[in-house]
Amino acid sequence: QQQVKQSPQSLIVQKGGISIINCAYENTAFDYFPWYQQFPGKGPALLIAIRPDVSEKKEGRFTISFNKSAKQFSLHIMDSQPGDSATYFCAAWIQGAQKLVFGQGTRLTINP
Amino acid sequence: NAGVTQTPKFQVLKTGQSMTLQCAQDMNHEYMSWYRQDPGMGLRLIHYSVGAGITDQGEVPNGYNVSRSTTEDFPLRLLSAAPSQTSVYFCASSYGGRRGYTFGSGTRLTVV
């Protein structure tokens, strides 16, 4: 069973727009929330990550927003570019069990 | 520094055959994991290890075995291949779970 639910499954955004991908979880043992970016034929690569005691983290055009009470977190890509076209995965680290679980993934397409 | 190396990159098996997917890392990472990636299912954890001699099951362990005799290597064994095991398999490693995982480039396995 998927412990992290990700939506939407696919997303099309115009160049220069804002891309938003959402994730939700139930397990309160999660204590680290990374996002991964995957290009076709490649393995996922760490993009940005956040701890649950922080509500927002920004790195360049990429921002994670975290709502601990709602058990939700999201990735925002500002000024989306065609080079951002990829599959994005949210993930959560289970404290104690020492393992990383992933959401279902979102295929993002940025139209030029 | 090669990172995480997976071999082979492609493999076709007949139902009932066995094989081992190889994974090696040269970063002295303690944590290693195996994931499978299927459309619409995201990345699902098969088995993981927090150090040499220590392994544990993930979300979908049935039909797979692992061992971790050294820090560098974490092979995944398919005992009797089934068509349901057709997937892309990723090995990943991390110095510590919260520092992010480095993924290999994947093995695309087809079972006919």
mmCIF file of C-alpha atoms in Angstrom:
data_model
loop_
_atom_site.group_PDB
_atom_site.id
_atom_site.type_symbol
_atom_site.label_atom_id
_atom_site.label_comp_id
_atom_site.label_asym_id
_atom_site.label_seq_id
_atom_site.Cartn_x
_atom_site.Cartn_y
_atom_site.Cartn_z
ATOM 1 C CA GLN A 1 0.000 0.000 0.000
ATOM 2 C CA GLN A 2 1.219 3.478 -0.902
ATOM 3 C CA GLN A 3 1.923 5.452 2.256
ATOM 4 C CA VAL A 4 2.369 8.714 0.385
ATOM 5 C CA LYS A 5 -0.371 9.783 -2.031
ATOM 6 C CA GLN A 6 0.680 12.066 -4.862
ATOM 7 C CA SER A 7 -1.400 14.084 -7.312
ATOM 8 C CA PRO A 8 -1.912 14.801 -10.118
ATOM 9 C CA GLN A 9 -0.623 11.836 -12.093
ATOM 10 C CA SER A 10 0.176 14.116 -15.029
ATOM 11 C CA LEU A 11 0.379 17.871 -15.464
ATOM 12 C CA ILE A 12 0.785 20.184 -18.434
ATOM 13 C CA VAL A 13 1.916 23.771 -17.827
ATOM 14 C CA GLN A 14 2.788 26.575 -20.194
ATOM 15 C CA LYS A 15 6.307 27.958 -20.195
ATOM 16 C CA GLY A 16 6.633 30.615 -17.518
ATOM 17 C CA GLY A 17 3.740 29.265 -15.469
ATOM 18 C CA ILE A 18 3.698 27.740 -11.990
ATOM 19 C CA SER A 19 3.703 23.952 -11.638
ATOM 20 C CA ILE A 20 2.193 22.562 -8.425
ATOM 21 C CA ILE A 21 2.382 18.936 -7.302
ATOM 22 C CA ASN A 22 0.738 17.765 -4.096
ATOM 23 C CA CYS A 23 1.415 14.944 -1.655
ATOM 24 C CA ALA A 24 -0.420 13.713 1.428
ATOM 25 C CA TYR A 25 0.496 11.231 4.132
ATOM 26 C CA GLU A 26 -0.974 9.579 7.210
ATOM 27 C CA ASN A 27 2.008 8.154 9.068
ATOM 28 C CA THR A 28 3.209 10.570 11.771
ATOM 29 C CA ALA A 29 6.521 8.671 11.959
ATOM 30 C CA PHE A 30 7.662 10.386 8.753
ATOM 31 C CA ASP A 31 10.298 12.991 9.595
ATOM 32 C CA TYR A 32 11.953 14.010 6.332
ATOM 33 C CA PHE A 33 10.310 14.810 3.012
ATOM 34 C CA PRO A 34 12.441 14.903 -0.160
ATOM 35 C CA TRP A 35 11.410 15.459 -3.755
ATOM 36 C CA TYR A 36 13.098 13.658 -6.640
ATOM 37 C CA GLN A 37 13.265 14.532 -10.323
ATOM 38 C CA GLN A 38 13.592 11.849 -12.991
ATOM 39 C CA PHE A 39 14.364 12.297 -16.684
ATOM 40 C CA PRO A 40 13.546 9.514 -19.186
ATOM 41 C CA GLY A 41 16.023 6.646 -19.045
ATOM 42 C CA LYS A 42 17.674 7.949 -15.875
ATOM 43 C CA GLY A 43 17.433 7.227 -12.183
ATOM 44 C CA PRO A 44 15.691 9.720 -9.879
ATOM 45 C CA ALA A 45 17.832 12.535 -8.503
ATOM 46 C CA LEU A 46 17.308 14.462 -5.269
ATOM 47 C CA LEU A 47 15.854 17.902 -6.006
ATOM 48 C CA ILE A 48 14.944 19.499 -2.683
ATOM 49 C CA ALA A 49 13.936 18.306 0.790
ATOM 50 C CA ILE A 50 12.252 19.619 3.936
ATOM 51 C CA ARG A 51 11.960 18.701 7.613
ATOM 52 C CA PRO A 52 8.510 18.799 9.279
ATOM 53 C CA ASP A 53 9.504 21.627 11.638
ATOM 54 C CA VAL A 54 9.829 23.990 8.658
ATOM 55 C CA SER A 55 6.815 25.305 6.730
ATOM 56 C CA GLU A 56 8.604 26.302 3.550
ATOM 57 C CA LYS A 57 11.926 25.737 1.812
ATOM 58 C CA LYS A 58 13.036 27.481 -1.348
ATOM 59 C CA GLU A 59 15.913 26.643 -3.677
ATOM 60 C CA GLY A 60 15.968 28.750 -6.810
ATOM 61 C CA ARG A 61 12.704 28.260 -8.691
ATOM 62 C CA PHE A 62 11.735 25.232 -6.562
ATOM 63 C CA THR A 63 9.776 25.607 -3.311
ATOM 64 C CA ILE A 64 8.392 23.024 -0.899
ATOM 65 C CA SER A 65 5.401 24.061 1.199
ATOM 66 C CA PHE A 66 4.702 21.888 4.230
ATOM 67 C CA ASN A 67 1.491 21.760 6.297
ATOM 68 C CA LYS A 68 2.115 19.500 9.274
ATOM 69 C CA SER A 69 -1.415 19.715 10.712
ATOM 70 C CA ALA A 70 -2.964 18.734 7.383
ATOM 71 C CA LYS A 71 -0.244 16.147 6.701
ATOM 72 C CA GLN A 72 0.300 17.601 3.258
ATOM 73 C CA PHE A 73 3.247 18.980 1.341
ATOM 74 C CA SER A 74 3.651 20.346 -2.136
ATOM 75 C CA LEU A 75 6.275 21.255 -4.723
ATOM 76 C CA HIS A 76 5.977 24.557 -6.559
ATOM 77 C CA ILE A 77 8.057 25.235 -9.665
ATOM 78 C CA MET A 78 8.053 28.925 -10.515
ATOM 79 C CA ASP A 79 8.666 30.215 -14.045
ATOM 80 C CA SER A 80 8.449 26.644 -15.375
ATOM 81 C CA GLN A 81 10.765 25.882 -18.295
ATOM 82 C CA PRO A 82 10.728 23.124 -20.954
ATOM 83 C CA GLY A 83 13.844 21.676 -19.297
ATOM 84 C CA ASP A 84 11.738 21.048 -16.179
ATOM 85 C CA SER A 85 9.736 18.442 -18.119
ATOM 86 C CA ALA A 86 10.305 15.253 -16.134
ATOM 87 C CA THR A 87 8.658 12.910 -13.655
ATOM 88 C CA TYR A 88 8.599 14.172 -10.074
ATOM 89 C CA PHE A 89 8.306 11.997 -6.978
ATOM 90 C CA CYS A 90 7.597 13.038 -3.436
ATOM 91 C CA ALA A 91 8.967 10.779 -0.729
ATOM 92 C CA ALA A 92 8.985 10.383 3.033
ATOM 93 C CA TRP A 93 11.548 8.972 5.419
ATOM 94 C CA ILE A 94 10.190 6.703 8.150
ATOM 95 C CA GLN A 95 11.922 7.444 11.419
ATOM 96 C CA GLY A 96 12.861 4.268 13.235
ATOM 97 C CA ALA A 97 12.253 1.954 10.279
ATOM 98 C CA GLN A 98 15.037 3.763 8.424
ATOM 99 C CA LYS A 99 13.422 3.508 5.005
ATOM 100 C CA LEU A 100 12.303 5.878 2.263
ATOM 101 C CA VAL A 101 8.893 5.485 0.605
ATOM 102 C CA PHE A 102 7.716 7.249 -2.525
ATOM 103 C CA GLY A 103 4.532 8.642 -3.998
ATOM 104 C CA GLN A 104 3.134 7.498 -7.329
ATOM 105 C CA GLY A 105 4.899 10.171 -9.376
ATOM 106 C CA THR A 106 3.757 13.099 -11.544
ATOM 107 C CA ARG A 107 4.692 13.426 -15.197
ATOM 108 C CA LEU A 108 5.198 17.137 -15.810
ATOM 109 C CA THR A 109 5.223 18.582 -19.322
ATOM 110 C CA ILE A 110 6.118 22.226 -19.905
ATOM 111 C CA ASN A 111 4.874 23.483 -23.253
ATOM 112 C CA PRO A 112 7.088 26.078 -24.964
ATOM 113 C CA ASN B 1 33.920 7.988 -8.185
ATOM 114 C CA ALA B 2 31.391 5.916 -10.148
ATOM 115 C CA GLY B 3 28.458 6.409 -7.732
ATOM 116 C CA VAL B 4 25.872 3.598 -7.895
ATOM 117 C CA THR B 5 26.497 1.044 -10.641
ATOM 118 C CA GLN B 6 23.793 -1.381 -11.737
ATOM 119 C CA THR B 7 24.258 -4.308 -14.088
ATOM 120 C CA PRO B 8 22.878 -5.417 -16.435
ATOM 121 C CA LYS B 9 21.020 -2.453 -17.991
ATOM 122 C CA PHE B 10 18.596 -4.706 -19.869
ATOM 123 C CA GLN B 11 17.559 -8.307 -19.348
ATOM 124 C CA VAL B 12 14.954 -10.660 -20.783
ATOM 125 C CA LEU B 13 14.078 -13.760 -18.758
ATOM 126 C CA LYS B 14 11.785 -16.666 -19.329
ATOM 127 C CA THR B 15 9.194 -17.477 -16.688
ATOM 128 C CA GLY B 16 10.736 -19.624 -13.978
ATOM 129 C CA GLN B 17 14.331 -18.575 -14.579
ATOM 130 C CA SER B 18 16.402 -17.057 -11.795
ATOM 131 C CA MET B 19 18.877 -14.239 -11.958
ATOM 132 C CA THR B 20 20.748 -11.677 -9.885
ATOM 133 C CA LEU B 21 20.670 -7.942 -10.441
ATOM 134 C CA GLN B 22 23.952 -6.429 -9.349
ATOM 135 C CA CYS B 23 24.373 -3.153 -7.474
ATOM 136 C CA ALA B 24 27.632 -1.632 -6.287
ATOM 137 C CA GLN B 25 28.480 1.757 -4.784
ATOM 138 C CA ASP B 26 31.854 3.310 -4.095
ATOM 139 C CA MET B 27 30.764 6.090 -1.759
ATOM 140 C CA ASN B 28 31.018 4.103 1.495
ATOM 141 C CA HIS B 29 27.276 4.503 2.032
ATOM 142 C CA GLU B 30 25.698 2.485 4.820
ATOM 143 C CA TYR B 31 22.141 2.602 3.504
ATOM 144 C CA MET B 32 21.163 0.757 0.315
ATOM 145 C CA SER B 33 17.762 -0.020 -1.174
ATOM 146 C CA TRP B 34 16.106 -1.703 -4.117
ATOM 147 C CA TYR B 35 13.019 -0.194 -5.765
ATOM 148 C CA ARG B 36 10.895 -1.217 -8.692
ATOM 149 C CA GLN B 37 9.205 1.353 -10.903
ATOM 150 C CA ASP B 38 5.944 0.576 -12.670
ATOM 151 C CA PRO B 39 3.626 3.004 -14.522
ATOM 152 C CA GLY B 40 1.149 4.629 -12.163
ATOM 153 C CA MET B 41 2.683 2.898 -9.133
ATOM 154 C CA GLY B 42 5.689 5.099 -8.558
ATOM 155 C CA LEU B 43 8.730 3.637 -6.865
ATOM 156 C CA ARG B 44 7.998 0.747 -4.540
ATOM 157 C CA LEU B 45 10.531 -0.464 -2.001
ATOM 158 C CA ILE B 46 11.505 -4.126 -2.359
ATOM 159 C CA HIS B 47 14.262 -4.624 0.219
ATOM 160 C CA TYR B 48 16.648 -2.337 2.032
ATOM 161 C CA SER B 49 19.759 -2.468 4.190
ATOM 162 C CA VAL B 50 21.144 -0.138 6.846
ATOM 163 C CA GLY B 51 24.573 -1.755 6.871
ATOM 164 C CA ALA B 52 26.573 -4.854 6.031
ATOM 165 C CA GLY B 53 24.857 -7.965 7.354
ATOM 166 C CA ILE B 54 21.538 -6.176 7.948
ATOM 167 C CA THR B 55 18.593 -6.371 5.540
ATOM 168 C CA ASP B 56 14.855 -5.869 5.845
ATOM 169 C CA GLN B 57 11.749 -6.130 3.704
ATOM 170 C CA GLY B 58 10.053 -3.234 1.999
ATOM 171 C CA GLU B 59 6.558 -2.950 0.518
ATOM 172 C CA VAL B 60 6.844 -5.637 -2.177
ATOM 173 C CA PRO B 61 9.431 -8.259 -1.109
ATOM 174 C CA ASN B 62 7.765 -11.442 -2.378
ATOM 175 C CA GLY B 63 9.779 -13.255 -5.043
ATOM 176 C CA TYR B 64 13.003 -11.403 -4.244
ATOM 177 C CA ASN B 65 15.972 -12.103 -1.985
ATOM 178 C CA VAL B 66 18.843 -9.874 -0.929
ATOM 179 C CA SER B 67 22.051 -10.133 1.048
ATOM 180 C CA ARG B 68 24.597 -7.536 2.173
ATOM 181 C CA SER B 69 27.948 -9.152 2.845
ATOM 182 C CA THR B 70 29.948 -5.972 2.135
ATOM 183 C CA THR B 71 29.255 -2.250 2.402
ATOM 184 C CA GLU B 72 29.749 -1.840 -1.354
ATOM 185 C CA ASP B 73 27.463 -4.518 -2.819
ATOM 186 C CA PHE B 74 23.749 -5.199 -2.527
ATOM 187 C CA PRO B 75 22.591 -7.811 -5.086
ATOM 188 C CA LEU B 76 18.907 -8.537 -5.720
ATOM 189 C CA ARG B 77 17.992 -12.126 -6.563
ATOM 190 C CA LEU B 78 14.880 -13.186 -8.447
ATOM 191 C CA LEU B 79 14.208 -16.742 -7.378
ATOM 192 C CA SER B 80 11.735 -17.849 -10.079
ATOM 193 C CA ALA B 81 10.881 -15.035 -12.476
ATOM 194 C CA ALA B 82 7.227 -14.252 -13.199
ATOM 195 C CA PRO B 83 5.696 -11.871 -15.778
ATOM 196 C CA SER B 84 4.518 -9.686 -12.859
ATOM 197 C CA GLN B 85 8.182 -8.934 -12.160
ATOM 198 C CA THR B 86 8.557 -7.143 -15.478
ATOM 199 C CA SER B 87 9.657 -3.693 -14.357
ATOM 200 C CA VAL B 88 12.487 -1.203 -14.107
ATOM 201 C CA TYR B 89 14.619 -1.855 -11.044
ATOM 202 C CA PHE B 90 16.587 0.849 -9.275
ATOM 203 C CA CYS B 91 19.266 0.483 -6.647
ATOM 204 C CA ALA B 92 19.983 3.453 -4.390
ATOM 205 C CA SER B 93 22.404 4.282 -1.609
ATOM 206 C CA SER B 94 22.777 6.929 1.068
ATOM 207 C CA TYR B 95 25.278 7.902 3.747
ATOM 208 C CA GLY B 96 22.319 8.489 6.028
ATOM 209 C CA GLY B 97 18.685 8.309 5.023
ATOM 210 C CA ARG B 98 17.951 11.969 5.596
ATOM 211 C CA ARG B 99 20.876 13.053 3.414
ATOM 212 C CA GLY B 100 19.145 11.832 0.283
ATOM 213 C CA TYR B 101 19.566 8.744 -1.831
ATOM 214 C CA THR B 102 21.768 8.420 -4.929
ATOM 215 C CA PHE B 103 20.163 6.222 -7.549
ATOM 216 C CA GLY B 104 21.700 3.992 -10.169
ATOM 217 C CA SER B 105 20.627 4.200 -13.809
ATOM 218 C CA GLY B 106 18.321 1.194 -13.530
ATOM 219 C CA THR B 107 17.853 -2.306 -14.946
ATOM 220 C CA ARG B 108 14.972 -2.861 -17.335
ATOM 221 C CA LEU B 109 13.744 -6.435 -16.842
ATOM 222 C CA THR B 110 11.240 -8.217 -19.051
ATOM 223 C CA VAL B 111 9.890 -11.629 -18.074
ATOM 224 C CA VAL B 112 8.197 -13.552 -20.911
#
